[in-house]
Tab-separated table of C-alpha atoms and ligand atoms in Angstrom:
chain	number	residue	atom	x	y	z
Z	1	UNK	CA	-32.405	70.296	33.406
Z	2	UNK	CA	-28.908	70.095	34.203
Z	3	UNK	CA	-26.719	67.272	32.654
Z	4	UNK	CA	-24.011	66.346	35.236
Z	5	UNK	CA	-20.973	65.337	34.054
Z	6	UNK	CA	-20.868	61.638	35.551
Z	7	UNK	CA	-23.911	60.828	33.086
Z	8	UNK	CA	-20.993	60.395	30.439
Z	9	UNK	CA	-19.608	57.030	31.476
Z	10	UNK	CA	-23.235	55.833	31.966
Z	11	UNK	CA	-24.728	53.447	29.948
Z	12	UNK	CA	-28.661	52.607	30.879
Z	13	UNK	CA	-29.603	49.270	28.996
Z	14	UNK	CA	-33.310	48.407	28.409
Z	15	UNK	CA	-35.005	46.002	27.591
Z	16	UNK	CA	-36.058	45.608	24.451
Z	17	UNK	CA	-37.948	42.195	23.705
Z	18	UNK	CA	-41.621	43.952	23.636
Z	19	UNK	CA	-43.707	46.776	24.732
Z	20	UNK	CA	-42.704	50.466	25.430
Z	21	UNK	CA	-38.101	50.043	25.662
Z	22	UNK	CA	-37.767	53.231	22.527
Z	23	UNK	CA	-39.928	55.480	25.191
Z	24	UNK	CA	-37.233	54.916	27.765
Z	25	UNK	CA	-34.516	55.448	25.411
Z	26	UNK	CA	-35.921	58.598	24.281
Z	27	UNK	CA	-36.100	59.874	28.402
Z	28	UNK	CA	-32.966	58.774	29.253
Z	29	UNK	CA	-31.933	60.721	25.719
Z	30	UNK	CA	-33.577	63.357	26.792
Z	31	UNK	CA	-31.158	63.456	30.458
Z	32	UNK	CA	-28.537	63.201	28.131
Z	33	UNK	CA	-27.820	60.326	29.212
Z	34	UNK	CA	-27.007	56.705	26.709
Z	35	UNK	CA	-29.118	53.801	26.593
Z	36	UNK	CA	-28.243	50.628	24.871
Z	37	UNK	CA	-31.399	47.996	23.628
Z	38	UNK	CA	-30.951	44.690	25.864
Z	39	UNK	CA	-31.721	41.875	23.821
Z	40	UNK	CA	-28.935	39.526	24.185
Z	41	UNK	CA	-27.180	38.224	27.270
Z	42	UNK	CA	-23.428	39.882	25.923
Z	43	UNK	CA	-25.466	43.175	26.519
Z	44	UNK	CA	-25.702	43.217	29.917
Z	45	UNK	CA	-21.960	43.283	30.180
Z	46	UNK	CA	-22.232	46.791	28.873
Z	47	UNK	CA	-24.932	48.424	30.928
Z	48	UNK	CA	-24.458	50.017	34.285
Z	49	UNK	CA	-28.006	49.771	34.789
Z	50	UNK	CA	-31.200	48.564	33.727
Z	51	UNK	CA	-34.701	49.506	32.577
Z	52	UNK	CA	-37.364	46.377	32.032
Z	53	UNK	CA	-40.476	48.252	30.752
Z	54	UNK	CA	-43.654	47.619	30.434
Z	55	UNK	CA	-45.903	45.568	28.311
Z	56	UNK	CA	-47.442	42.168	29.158
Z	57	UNK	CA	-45.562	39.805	31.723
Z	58	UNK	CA	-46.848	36.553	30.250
Z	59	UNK	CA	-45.134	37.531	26.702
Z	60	UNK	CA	-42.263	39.317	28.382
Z	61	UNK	CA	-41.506	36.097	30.624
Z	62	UNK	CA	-42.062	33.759	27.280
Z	63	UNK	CA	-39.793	36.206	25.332
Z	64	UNK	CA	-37.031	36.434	28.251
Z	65	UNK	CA	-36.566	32.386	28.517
Z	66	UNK	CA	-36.436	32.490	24.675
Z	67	UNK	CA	-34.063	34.985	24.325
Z	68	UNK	CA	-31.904	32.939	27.322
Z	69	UNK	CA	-31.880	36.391	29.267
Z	70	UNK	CA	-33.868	35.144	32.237
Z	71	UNK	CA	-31.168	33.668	34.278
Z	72	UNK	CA	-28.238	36.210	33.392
Z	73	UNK	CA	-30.730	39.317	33.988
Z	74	UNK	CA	-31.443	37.526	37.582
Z	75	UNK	CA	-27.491	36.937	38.459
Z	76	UNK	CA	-26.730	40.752	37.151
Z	77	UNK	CA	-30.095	42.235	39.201
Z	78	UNK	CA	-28.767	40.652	42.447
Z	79	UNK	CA	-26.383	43.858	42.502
Z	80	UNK	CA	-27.021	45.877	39.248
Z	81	UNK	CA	-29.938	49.158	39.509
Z	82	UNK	CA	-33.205	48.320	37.705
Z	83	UNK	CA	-36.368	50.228	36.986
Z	84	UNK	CA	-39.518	48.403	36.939
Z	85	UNK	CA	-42.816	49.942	34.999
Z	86	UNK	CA	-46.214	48.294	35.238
Z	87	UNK	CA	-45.199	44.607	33.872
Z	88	UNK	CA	-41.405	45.135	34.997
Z	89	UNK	CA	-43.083	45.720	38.028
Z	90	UNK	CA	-44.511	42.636	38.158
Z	91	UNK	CA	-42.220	40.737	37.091
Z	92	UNK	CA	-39.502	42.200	39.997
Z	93	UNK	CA	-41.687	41.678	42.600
Z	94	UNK	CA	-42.439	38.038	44.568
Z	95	UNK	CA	-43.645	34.945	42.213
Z	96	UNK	CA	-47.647	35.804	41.245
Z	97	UNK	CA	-49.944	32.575	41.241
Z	98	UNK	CA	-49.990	32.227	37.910
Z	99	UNK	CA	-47.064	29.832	36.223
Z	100	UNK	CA	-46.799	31.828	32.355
Z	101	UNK	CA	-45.218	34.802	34.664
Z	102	UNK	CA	-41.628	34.324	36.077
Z	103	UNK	CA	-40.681	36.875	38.526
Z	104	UNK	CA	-37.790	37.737	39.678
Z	105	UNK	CA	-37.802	38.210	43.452
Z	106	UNK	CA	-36.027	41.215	44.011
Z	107	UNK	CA	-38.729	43.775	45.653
Z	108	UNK	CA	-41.007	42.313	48.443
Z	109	UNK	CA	-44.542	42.316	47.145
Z	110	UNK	CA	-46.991	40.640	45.237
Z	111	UNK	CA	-48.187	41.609	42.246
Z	112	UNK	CA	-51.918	41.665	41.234
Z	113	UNK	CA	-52.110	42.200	37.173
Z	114	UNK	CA	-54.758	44.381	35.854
Z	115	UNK	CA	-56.369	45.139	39.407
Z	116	UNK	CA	-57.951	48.266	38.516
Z	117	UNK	CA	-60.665	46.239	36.217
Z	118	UNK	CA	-61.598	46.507	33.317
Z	119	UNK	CA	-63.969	50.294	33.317
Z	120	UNK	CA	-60.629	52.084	34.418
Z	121	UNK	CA	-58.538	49.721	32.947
Z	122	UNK	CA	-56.450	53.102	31.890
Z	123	UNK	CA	-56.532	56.443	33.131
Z	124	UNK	CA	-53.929	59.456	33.332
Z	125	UNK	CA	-53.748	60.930	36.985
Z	126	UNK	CA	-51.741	63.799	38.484
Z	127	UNK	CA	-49.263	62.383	41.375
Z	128	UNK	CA	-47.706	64.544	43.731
Z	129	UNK	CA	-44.100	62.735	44.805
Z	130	UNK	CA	-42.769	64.832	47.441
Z	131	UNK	CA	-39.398	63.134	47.917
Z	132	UNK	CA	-38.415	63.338	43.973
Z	133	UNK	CA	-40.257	66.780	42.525
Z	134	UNK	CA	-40.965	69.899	43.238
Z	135	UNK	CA	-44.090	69.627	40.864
Z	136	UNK	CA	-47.023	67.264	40.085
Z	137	UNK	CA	-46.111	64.033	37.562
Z	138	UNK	CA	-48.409	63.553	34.889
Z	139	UNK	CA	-48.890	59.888	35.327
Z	140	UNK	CA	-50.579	57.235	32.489
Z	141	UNK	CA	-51.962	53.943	33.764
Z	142	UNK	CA	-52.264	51.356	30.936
Z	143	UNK	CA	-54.100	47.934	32.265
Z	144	UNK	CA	-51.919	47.988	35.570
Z	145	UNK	CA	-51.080	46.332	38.406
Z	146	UNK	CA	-52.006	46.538	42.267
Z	147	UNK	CA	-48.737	45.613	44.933
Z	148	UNK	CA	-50.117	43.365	47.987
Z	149	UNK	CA	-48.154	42.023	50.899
Z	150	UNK	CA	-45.952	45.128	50.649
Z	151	UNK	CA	-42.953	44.522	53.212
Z	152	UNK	CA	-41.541	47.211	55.303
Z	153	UNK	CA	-38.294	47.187	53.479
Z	154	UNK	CA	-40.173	49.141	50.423
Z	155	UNK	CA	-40.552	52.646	50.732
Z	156	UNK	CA	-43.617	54.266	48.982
Z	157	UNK	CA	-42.567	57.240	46.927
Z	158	UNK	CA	-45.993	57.815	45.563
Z	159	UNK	CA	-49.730	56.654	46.036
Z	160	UNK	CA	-52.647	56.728	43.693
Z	161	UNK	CA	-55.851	55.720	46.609
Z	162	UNK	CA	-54.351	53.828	48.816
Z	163	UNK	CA	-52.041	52.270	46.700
Z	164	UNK	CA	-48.232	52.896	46.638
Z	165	UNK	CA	-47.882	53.242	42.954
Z	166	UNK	CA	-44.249	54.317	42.303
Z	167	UNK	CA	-41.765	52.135	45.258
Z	168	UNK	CA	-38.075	51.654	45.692
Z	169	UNK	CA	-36.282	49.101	47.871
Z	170	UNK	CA	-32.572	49.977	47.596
Z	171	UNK	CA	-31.247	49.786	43.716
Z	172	UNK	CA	-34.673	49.322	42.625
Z	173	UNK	CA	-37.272	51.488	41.780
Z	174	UNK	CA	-40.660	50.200	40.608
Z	175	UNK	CA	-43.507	52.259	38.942
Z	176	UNK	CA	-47.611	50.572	38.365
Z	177	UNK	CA	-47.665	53.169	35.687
Z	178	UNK	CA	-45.675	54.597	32.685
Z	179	UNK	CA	-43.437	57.542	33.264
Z	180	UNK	CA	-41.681	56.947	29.740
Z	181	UNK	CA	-44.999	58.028	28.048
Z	182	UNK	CA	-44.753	61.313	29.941
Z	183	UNK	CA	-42.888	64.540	28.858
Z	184	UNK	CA	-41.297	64.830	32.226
Z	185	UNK	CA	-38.043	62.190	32.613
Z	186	UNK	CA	-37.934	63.724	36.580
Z	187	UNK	CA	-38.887	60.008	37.673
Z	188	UNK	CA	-36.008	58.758	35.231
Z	189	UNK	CA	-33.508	61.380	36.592
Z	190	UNK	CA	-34.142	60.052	40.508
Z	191	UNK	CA	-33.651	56.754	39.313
Z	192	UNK	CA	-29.915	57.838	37.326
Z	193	UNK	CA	-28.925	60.387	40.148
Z	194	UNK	CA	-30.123	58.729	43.444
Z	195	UNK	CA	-29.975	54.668	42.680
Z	196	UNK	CA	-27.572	54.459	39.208
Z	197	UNK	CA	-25.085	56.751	41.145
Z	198	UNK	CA	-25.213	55.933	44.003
Z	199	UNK	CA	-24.508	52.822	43.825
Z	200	UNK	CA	-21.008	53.142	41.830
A	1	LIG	N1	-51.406	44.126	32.237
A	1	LIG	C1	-50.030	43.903	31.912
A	1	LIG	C2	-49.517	42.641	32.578
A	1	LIG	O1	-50.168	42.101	33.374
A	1	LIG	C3	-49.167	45.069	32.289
A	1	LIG	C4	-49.576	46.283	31.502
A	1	LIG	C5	-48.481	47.233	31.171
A	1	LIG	O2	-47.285	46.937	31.299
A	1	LIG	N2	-48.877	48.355	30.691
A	1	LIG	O3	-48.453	42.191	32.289
């Protein structure tokens, strides 16, 4: 995997209020690349980018407005790269119909939590995401979420079915599954190297 020099002055915050943020670390680590825990609103001064992982969007919304990172995290994601998985997902996309999840507005969809019910409520899949790898992606649904009312301005970069399961609409990058839990950080890299850098 080759570490390009510009991944120096990167710093990749996460956030770290519940659910999988050390996973994300460790693939960003494993770019060579920093990451820095987002718990506070002073720490999105010193992130370039950000990762809100996955977990459960009624807790992670609770947690956010505790924390007083809601409104900050929405200013800095008007212009700042983020990567959504499964609840992050949600929780970037258009406002769900139910009031315990606050979403943030800033992919055009509509989330539908835990749509794959409750018998396949997880499974691991192989995806084949032609515009990012050369190879399959060993991908791990945990309880996830379906994307209706998809508008054109999202481009699919992956289906599972019929469903667009990994999506990016310009600086950011949405996945209904987990790609920290996976060896491969390829999913991580395209996110650094075609949104992060991109955008500097
Ligand atoms: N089911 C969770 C939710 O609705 C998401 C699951 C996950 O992030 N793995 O928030």
């Amino acid at each position: 995997m080759d570490v390009r020099p510009e991944y120096d002055d990167l710093t990749i915050g996460v956030v770290a209020l519940q659910g999988s943020f050390a996973k994300h670390a460790f693939s960003m680590g494993k770019l060579g690349i920093k990451s820095r825990a987002v718990r506070e609103p002073e720490d999105l001064k010193l992130i370039d980018a950000l990762i809100l992982p996955g977990g459960e969007s009624t807790t992670m919304t609770l947690l956010l407005e505790e924390e007083g990172l809601w409104e900050p995290m929405n200013e800095v994601l008007e212009t700042m790269p983020v990567f959504g998985t499964c609840a992050g997902a949600i929780l970037l996309g258009q406002q769900i119909d139910d009031e315990r999840v606050r979403c943030f507005n800033k992919i055009d969809y509509i989330a539908e939590r835990n749509a794959y019910g409750r018998q396949i409520e997880s499974f691991k899949t192989s995806l084949i995401i032609p515009t990012m790898l050369d190879h399959d992606f060993h991908a791990i649904f945990i309880r996830a979420p379906k994307f209706r009312e998809i508008k054109p301005s999202v481009q699919s970069l992956a289906v599972f079915g019929a469903d667009p399961v990994l999506m990016r609409q310009d600086n950011v990058l949405v996945a209904s599954f987990h790609p920290e839990l996976t060896e491969d950080p390829g999913i991580h890299k395209y996110f650094v190297d075609e949104i992060v850098l991109n955008s500097r």
